[in-house]
Short mmCIF file of C-alpha atoms and ligand atoms in Angstrom, two decimals:
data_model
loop_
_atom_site.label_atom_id
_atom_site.label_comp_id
_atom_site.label_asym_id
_atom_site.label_seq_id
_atom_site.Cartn_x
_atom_site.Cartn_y
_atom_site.Cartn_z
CA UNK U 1 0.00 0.00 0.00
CA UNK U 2 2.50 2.46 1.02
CA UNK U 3 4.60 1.51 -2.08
CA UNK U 4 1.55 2.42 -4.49
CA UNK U 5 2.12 5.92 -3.45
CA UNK U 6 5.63 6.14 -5.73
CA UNK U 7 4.56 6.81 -8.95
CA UNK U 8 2.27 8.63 -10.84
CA UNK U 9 0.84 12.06 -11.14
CA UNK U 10 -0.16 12.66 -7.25
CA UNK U 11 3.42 11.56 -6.67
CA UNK U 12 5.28 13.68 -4.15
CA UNK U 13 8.44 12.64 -4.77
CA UNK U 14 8.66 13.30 -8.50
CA UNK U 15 9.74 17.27 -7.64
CA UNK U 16 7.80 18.92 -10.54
CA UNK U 17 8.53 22.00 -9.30
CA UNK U 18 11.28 24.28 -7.34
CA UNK U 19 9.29 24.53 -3.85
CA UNK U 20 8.74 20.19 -3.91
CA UNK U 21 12.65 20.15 -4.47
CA UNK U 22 13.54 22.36 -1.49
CA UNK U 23 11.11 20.11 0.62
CA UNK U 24 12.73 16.94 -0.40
CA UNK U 25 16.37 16.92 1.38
CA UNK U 26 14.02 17.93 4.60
CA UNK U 27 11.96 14.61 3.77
CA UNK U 28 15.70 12.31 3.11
CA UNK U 29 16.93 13.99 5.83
CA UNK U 30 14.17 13.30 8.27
CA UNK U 31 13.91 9.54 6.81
CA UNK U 32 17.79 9.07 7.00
CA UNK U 33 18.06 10.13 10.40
CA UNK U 34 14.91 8.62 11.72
CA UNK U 35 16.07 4.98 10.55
CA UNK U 36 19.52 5.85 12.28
CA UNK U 37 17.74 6.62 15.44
CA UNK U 38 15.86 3.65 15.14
CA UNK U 39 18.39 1.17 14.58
CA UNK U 40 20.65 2.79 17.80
CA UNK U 41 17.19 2.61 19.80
CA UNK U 42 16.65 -1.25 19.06
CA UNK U 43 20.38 -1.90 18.77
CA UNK U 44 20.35 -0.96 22.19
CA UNK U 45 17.57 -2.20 23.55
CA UNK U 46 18.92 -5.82 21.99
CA UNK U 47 22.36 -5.32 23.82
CA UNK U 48 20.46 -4.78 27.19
CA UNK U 49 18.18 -7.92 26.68
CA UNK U 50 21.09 -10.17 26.08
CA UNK U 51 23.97 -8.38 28.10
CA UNK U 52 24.34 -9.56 31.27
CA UNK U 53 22.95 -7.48 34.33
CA UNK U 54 25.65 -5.61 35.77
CA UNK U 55 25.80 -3.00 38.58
CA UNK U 56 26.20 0.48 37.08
CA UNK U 57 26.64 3.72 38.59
CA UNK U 58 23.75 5.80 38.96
CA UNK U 59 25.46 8.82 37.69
CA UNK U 60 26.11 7.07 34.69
CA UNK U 61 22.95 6.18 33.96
CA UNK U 62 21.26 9.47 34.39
CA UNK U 63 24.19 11.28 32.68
CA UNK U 64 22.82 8.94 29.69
CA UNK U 65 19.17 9.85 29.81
CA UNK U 66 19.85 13.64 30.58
CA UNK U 67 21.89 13.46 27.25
CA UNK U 68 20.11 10.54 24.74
CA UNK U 69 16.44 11.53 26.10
CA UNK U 70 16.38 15.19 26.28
CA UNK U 71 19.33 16.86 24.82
CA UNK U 72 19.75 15.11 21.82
CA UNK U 73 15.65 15.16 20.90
CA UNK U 74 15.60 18.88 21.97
CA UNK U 75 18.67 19.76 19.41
CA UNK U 76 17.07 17.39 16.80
CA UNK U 77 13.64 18.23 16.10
CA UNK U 78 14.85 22.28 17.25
CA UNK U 79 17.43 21.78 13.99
CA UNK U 80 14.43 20.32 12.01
CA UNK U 81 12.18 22.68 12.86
CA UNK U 82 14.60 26.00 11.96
CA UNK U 83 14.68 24.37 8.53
CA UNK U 84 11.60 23.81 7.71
CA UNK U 85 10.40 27.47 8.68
CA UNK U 86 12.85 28.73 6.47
CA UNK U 87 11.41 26.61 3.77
CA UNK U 88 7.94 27.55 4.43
CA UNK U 89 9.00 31.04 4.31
CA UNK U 90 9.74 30.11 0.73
CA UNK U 91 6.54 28.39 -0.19
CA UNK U 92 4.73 31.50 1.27
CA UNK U 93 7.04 34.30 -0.71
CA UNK U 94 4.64 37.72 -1.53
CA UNK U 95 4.44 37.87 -4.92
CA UNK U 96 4.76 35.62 -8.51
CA UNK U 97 4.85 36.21 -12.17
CA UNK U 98 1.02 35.34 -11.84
CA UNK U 99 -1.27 35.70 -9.30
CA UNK U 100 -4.05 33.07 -9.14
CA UNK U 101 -7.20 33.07 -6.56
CA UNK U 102 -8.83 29.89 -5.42
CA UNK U 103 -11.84 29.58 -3.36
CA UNK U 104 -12.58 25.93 -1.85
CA UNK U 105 -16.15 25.13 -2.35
CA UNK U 106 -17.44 21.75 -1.18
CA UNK U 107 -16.66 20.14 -3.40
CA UNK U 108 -14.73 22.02 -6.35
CA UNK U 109 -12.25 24.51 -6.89
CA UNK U 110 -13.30 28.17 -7.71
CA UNK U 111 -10.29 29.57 -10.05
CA UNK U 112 -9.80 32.99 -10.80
CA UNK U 113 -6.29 34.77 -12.95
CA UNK U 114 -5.51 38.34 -12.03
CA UNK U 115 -4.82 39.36 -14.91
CA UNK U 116 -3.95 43.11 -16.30
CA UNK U 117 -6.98 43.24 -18.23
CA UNK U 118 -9.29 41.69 -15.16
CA UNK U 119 -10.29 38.55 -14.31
CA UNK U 120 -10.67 35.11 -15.96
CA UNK U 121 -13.13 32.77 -13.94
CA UNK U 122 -12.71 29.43 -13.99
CA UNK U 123 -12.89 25.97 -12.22
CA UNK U 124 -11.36 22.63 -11.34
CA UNK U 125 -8.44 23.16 -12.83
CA UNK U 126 -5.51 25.62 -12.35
CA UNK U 127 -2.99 26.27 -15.81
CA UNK U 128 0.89 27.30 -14.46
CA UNK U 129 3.53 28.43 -16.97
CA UNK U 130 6.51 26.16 -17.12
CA UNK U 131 9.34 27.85 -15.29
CA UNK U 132 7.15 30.72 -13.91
CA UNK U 133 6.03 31.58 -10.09
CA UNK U 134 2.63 31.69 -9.88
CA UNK U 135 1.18 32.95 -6.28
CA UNK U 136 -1.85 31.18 -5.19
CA UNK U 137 -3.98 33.56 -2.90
CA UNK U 138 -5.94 30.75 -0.98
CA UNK U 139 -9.15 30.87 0.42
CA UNK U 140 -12.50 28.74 1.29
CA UNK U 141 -16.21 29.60 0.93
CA UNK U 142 -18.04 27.65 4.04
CA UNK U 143 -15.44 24.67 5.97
CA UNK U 144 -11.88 24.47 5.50
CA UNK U 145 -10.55 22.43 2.68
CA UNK U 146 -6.57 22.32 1.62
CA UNK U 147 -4.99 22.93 -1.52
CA UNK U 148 -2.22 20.56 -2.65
CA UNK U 149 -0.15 19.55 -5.68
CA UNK U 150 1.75 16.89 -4.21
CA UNK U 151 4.41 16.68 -7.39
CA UNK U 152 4.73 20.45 -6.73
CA UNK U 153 5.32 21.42 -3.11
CA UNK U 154 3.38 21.73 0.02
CA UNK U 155 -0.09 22.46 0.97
CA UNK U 156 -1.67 24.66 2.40
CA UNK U 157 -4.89 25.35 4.36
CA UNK U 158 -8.13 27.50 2.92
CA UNK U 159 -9.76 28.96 5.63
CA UNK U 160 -12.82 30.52 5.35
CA UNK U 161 -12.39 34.30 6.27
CA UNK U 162 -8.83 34.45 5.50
CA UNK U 163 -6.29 34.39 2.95
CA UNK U 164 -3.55 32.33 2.88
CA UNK U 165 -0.84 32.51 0.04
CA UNK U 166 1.15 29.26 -1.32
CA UNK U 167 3.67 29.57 -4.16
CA UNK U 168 4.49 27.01 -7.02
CA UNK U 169 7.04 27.11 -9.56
CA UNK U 170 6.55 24.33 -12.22
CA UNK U 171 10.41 22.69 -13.51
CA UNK U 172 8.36 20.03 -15.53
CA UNK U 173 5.75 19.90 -18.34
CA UNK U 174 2.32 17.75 -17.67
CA UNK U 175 -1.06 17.10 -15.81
CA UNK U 176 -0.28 16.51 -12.15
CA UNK U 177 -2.72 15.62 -9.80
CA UNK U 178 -4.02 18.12 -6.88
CA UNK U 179 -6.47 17.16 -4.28
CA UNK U 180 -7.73 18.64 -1.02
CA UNK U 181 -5.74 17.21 1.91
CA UNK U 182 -7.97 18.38 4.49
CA UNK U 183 -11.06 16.44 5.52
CA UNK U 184 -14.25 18.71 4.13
CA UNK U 185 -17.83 16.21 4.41
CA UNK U 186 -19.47 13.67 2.01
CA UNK U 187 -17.61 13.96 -1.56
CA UNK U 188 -13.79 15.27 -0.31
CA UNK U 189 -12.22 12.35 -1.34
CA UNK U 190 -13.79 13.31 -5.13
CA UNK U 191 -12.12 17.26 -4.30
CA UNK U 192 -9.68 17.07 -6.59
CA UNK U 193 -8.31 19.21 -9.57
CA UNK U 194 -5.05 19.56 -12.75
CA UNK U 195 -2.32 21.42 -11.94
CA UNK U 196 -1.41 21.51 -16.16
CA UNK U 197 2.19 22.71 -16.41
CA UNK U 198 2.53 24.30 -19.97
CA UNK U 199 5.20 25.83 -22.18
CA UNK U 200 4.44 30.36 -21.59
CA UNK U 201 3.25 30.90 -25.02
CA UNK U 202 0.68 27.84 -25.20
CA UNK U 203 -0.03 29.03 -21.53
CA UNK U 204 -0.98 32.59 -22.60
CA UNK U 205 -3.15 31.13 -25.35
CA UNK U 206 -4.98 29.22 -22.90
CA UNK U 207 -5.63 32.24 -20.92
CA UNK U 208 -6.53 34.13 -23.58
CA UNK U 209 -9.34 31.62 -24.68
CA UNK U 210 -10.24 31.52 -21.56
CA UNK U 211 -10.91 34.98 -21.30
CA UNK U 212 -13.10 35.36 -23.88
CA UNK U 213 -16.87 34.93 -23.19
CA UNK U 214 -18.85 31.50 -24.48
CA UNK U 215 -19.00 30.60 -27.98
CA UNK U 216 -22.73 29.64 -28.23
CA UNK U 217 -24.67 29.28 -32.05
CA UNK U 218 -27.90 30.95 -32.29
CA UNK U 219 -30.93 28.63 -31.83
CA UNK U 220 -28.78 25.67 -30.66
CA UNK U 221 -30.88 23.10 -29.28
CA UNK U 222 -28.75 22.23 -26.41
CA UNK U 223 -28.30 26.14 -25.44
CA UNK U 224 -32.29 25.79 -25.20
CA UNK U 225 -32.12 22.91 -22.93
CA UNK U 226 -29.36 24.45 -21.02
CA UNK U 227 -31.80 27.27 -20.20
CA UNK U 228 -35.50 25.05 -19.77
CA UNK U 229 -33.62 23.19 -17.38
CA UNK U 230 -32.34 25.75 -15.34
CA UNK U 231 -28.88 25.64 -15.34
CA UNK U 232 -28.07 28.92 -15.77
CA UNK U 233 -29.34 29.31 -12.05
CA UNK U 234 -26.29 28.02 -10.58
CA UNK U 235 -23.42 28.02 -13.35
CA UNK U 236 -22.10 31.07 -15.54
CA UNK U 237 -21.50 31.14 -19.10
CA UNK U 238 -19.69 34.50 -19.64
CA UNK U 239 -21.28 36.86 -22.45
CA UNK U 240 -24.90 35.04 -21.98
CA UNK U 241 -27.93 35.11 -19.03
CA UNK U 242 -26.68 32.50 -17.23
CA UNK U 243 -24.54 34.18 -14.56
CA UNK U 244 -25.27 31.48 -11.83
CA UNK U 245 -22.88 31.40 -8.72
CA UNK U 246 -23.85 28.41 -6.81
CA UNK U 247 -21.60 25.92 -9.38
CA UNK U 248 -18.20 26.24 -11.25
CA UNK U 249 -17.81 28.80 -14.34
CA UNK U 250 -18.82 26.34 -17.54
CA UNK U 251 -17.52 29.10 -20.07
CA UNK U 252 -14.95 27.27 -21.43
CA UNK U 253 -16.05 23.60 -19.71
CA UNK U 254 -14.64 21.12 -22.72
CA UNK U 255 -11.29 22.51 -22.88
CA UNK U 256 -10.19 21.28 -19.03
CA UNK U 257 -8.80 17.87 -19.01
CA UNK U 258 -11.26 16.24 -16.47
CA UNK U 259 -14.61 16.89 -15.36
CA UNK U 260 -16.45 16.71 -11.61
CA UNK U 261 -13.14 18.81 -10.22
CA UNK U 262 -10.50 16.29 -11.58
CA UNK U 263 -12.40 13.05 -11.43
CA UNK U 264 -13.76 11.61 -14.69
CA UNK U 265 -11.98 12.27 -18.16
CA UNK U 266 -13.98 15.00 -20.19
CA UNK U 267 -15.88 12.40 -22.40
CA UNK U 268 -19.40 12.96 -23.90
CA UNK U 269 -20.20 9.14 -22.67
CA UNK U 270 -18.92 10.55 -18.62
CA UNK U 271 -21.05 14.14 -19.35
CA UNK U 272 -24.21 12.34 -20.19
CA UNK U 273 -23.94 10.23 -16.79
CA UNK U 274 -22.92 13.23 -14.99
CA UNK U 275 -26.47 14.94 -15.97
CA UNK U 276 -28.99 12.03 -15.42
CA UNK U 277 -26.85 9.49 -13.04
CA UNK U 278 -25.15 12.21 -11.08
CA UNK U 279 -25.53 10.21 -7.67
CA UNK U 280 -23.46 7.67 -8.80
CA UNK U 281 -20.70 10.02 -9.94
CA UNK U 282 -20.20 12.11 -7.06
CA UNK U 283 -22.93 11.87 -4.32
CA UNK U 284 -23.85 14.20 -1.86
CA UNK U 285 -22.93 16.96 -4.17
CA UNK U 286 -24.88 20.44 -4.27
CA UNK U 287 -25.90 19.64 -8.25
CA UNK U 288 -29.46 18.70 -8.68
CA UNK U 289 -29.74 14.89 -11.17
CA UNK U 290 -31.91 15.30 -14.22
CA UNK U 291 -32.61 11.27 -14.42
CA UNK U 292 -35.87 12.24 -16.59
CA UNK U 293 -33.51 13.99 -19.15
CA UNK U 294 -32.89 11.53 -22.31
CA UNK U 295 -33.04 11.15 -26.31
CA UNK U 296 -32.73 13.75 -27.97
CA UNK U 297 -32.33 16.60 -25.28
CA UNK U 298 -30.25 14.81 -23.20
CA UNK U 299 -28.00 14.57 -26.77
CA UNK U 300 -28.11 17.97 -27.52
CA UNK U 301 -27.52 19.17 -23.94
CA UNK U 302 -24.32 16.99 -23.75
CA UNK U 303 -22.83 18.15 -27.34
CA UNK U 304 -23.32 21.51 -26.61
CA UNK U 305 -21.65 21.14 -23.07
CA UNK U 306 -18.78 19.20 -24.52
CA UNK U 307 -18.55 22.43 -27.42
CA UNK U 308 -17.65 24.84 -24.62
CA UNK U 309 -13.90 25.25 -25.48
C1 HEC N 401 -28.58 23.95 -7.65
C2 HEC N 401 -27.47 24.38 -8.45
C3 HEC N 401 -27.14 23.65 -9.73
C4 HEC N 401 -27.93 23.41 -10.83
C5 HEC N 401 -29.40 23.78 -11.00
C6 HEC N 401 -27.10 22.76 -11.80
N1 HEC N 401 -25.82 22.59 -11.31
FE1 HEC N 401 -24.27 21.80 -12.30
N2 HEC N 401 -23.11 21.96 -10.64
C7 HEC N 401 -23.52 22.53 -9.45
C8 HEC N 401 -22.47 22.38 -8.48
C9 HEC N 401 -22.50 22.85 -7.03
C10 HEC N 401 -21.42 21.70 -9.12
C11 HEC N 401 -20.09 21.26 -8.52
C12 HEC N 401 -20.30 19.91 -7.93
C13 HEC N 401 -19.06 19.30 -7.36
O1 HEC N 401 -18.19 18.89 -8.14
O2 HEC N 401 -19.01 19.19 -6.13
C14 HEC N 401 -21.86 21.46 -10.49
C15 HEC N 401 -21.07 20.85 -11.46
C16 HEC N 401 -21.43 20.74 -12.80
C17 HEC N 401 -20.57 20.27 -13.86
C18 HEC N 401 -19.13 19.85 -13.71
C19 HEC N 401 -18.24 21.05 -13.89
C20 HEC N 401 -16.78 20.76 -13.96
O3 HEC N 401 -15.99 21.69 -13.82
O4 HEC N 401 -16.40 19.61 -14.16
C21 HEC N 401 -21.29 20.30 -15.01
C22 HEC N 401 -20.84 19.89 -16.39
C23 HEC N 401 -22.61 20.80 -14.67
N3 HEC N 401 -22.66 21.06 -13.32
C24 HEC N 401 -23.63 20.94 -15.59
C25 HEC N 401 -24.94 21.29 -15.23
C26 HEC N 401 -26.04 21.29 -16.15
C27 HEC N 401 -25.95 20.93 -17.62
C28 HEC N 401 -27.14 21.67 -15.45
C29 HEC N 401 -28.58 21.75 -15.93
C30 HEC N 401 -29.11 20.55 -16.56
C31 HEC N 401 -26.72 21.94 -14.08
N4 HEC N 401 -25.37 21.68 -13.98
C32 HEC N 401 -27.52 22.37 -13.05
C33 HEC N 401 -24.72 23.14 -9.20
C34 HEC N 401 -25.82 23.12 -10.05
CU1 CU N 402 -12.20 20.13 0.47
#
């Protein structure tokens, strides 16, 4: 079990990024010196099962304790914990090439770029420029929830009423996996989002796209559906009426990588379930089903969803 933590994209070991790598000789130190501890604590503890009882001096002996069972421990974890506050004071630097706002809702990711010319709304998935700091201002809507990119460096907590600030600074190109590490009711283990590392100039394309508003056809039938049914209560589609708050920003919807905040690839077979058979994709969730929708509007809905790019 522990093993099938080593590889793949919520690996934390596979440094991604400049903040994971400054954490990492922290983590072989710790591990290093904890199995050197260990093996002098058992050694020991062998040697005075088998050794033969002798009478020692009591000075000795508390000379021994004074020095193995508080001094050493106090200049140990003191050391440990000097380091790692000067790392965390580099995970929580002030500024970044890019400033990027995320609200934890249960159970998605609100997702908004600071950008000169305003801001892009998104959701479930956060875009970084290879090479780039990006700052992540931090915060949560109603319980606390945790933002974390395991390839990329540490989390941190969302706290509702504050801001907290976490900095990442991709070294390699891909989809890694981010989750929320901190325990938020019924779907948390489903909380989960892309960090998608990209070269700067396909990066500011992205953005760009996804700063524009949606790209909707007069009279298409699924746009109708869209609005019969509601949706545009709780979800936004930039440049139309729907400007609902209550669910993620579906402007641009078919261009993120998964859908459900990180859970299901983006597939018109996974968007049709996620309409009618939404209970058995991600219960609990604050999404009304639509089991009643089918045939043709249930069709038309799901091709015009999976056209929002
Ligand atoms: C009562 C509010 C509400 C209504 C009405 C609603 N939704 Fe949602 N929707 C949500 C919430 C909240 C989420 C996020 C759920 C989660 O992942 O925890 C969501 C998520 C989604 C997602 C996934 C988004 C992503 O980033 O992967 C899609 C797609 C979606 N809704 C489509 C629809 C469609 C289509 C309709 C109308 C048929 C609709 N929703 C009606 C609240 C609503
Ligand atoms: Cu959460």
């Amino acid at each position: 079990m522990l093993l099938s933590g080593c590889s793949g994209r919520h690996n934390w070991l596979s440094s991604a990024g400049e903040e994971a790598q400054t954490i990492e000789p922290l983590f072989w130190t710790v591990v290093a010196g904890a199995a050197l501890i260990w093996t002098l604590v058992v050694g020991a503890a062998v040697f005075a099962h088998r050794a033969e009882a002798k009478p020692h001096r009591e000075q000795q002996a508390r000379r021994f304790i004074i020095w193995g069972g508080a001094v050493l421990p106090t200049v140990v974890v003191g050391a440990l914990l000097i380091w790692g506050l000067f790392i965390l004071r580099d995970l929580v630097a002030d500024e970044g090439d890019l400033t990027v706002r995320v609200d934890g809702e249960r159970w998605w990711w609100r997702v908004i770029y600071e950008t000169p010319e305003g801001e892009v709304f998104t959701a479930n998935e956060i875009r970084m420029p290879l090479g780039k700091t990006t700052l992540f201002r931090l915060t949560a809507d109603d319980v606390i929830h945790s933002f974390w990119v395991p390839a990329m460096g540490g989390k941190m907590d969302m706290i509702p009423g504050r801001e907290t600030k976490l900095t990442l600074t991709p070294t390699k190109l891909g989809s890694w996996g981010g989750l929320c590490a901190e325990y938020c009711g019924g779907a948390h283990a489903l909380m989960r989002f892309d960090a998608v590392v990209m070269e700067p100039e396909a990066f500011d394309a992205w953005l760009q796209n996804e700063s524009s508003p949606a790209r909707i056809t007069e009279g298409d039938p699924g746009w109708e559906v869209f609005l019969d049914e509601g949706c545009g209560a709780c979800h936004t589609l930039r440049g139309t009426e729907a400007v609902g708050q209550v669910g993620p920003d579906l402007t641009h919807l078919a261009s993120r990588e998964r859908l459900g905040a990180g859970i299901y690839d983006m597939t018109p077979e996974n968007m049709a379930r996620w309409i009618t058979d939404l209970d058995a994709m991600k219960p609990d969730i604050d999404m009304p089903a639509y089991p009643y929708l089918s045939g043709d509007r249930l069709d038309a809905l799901v091709s015009f969803l999976m056209s929002l790019k």
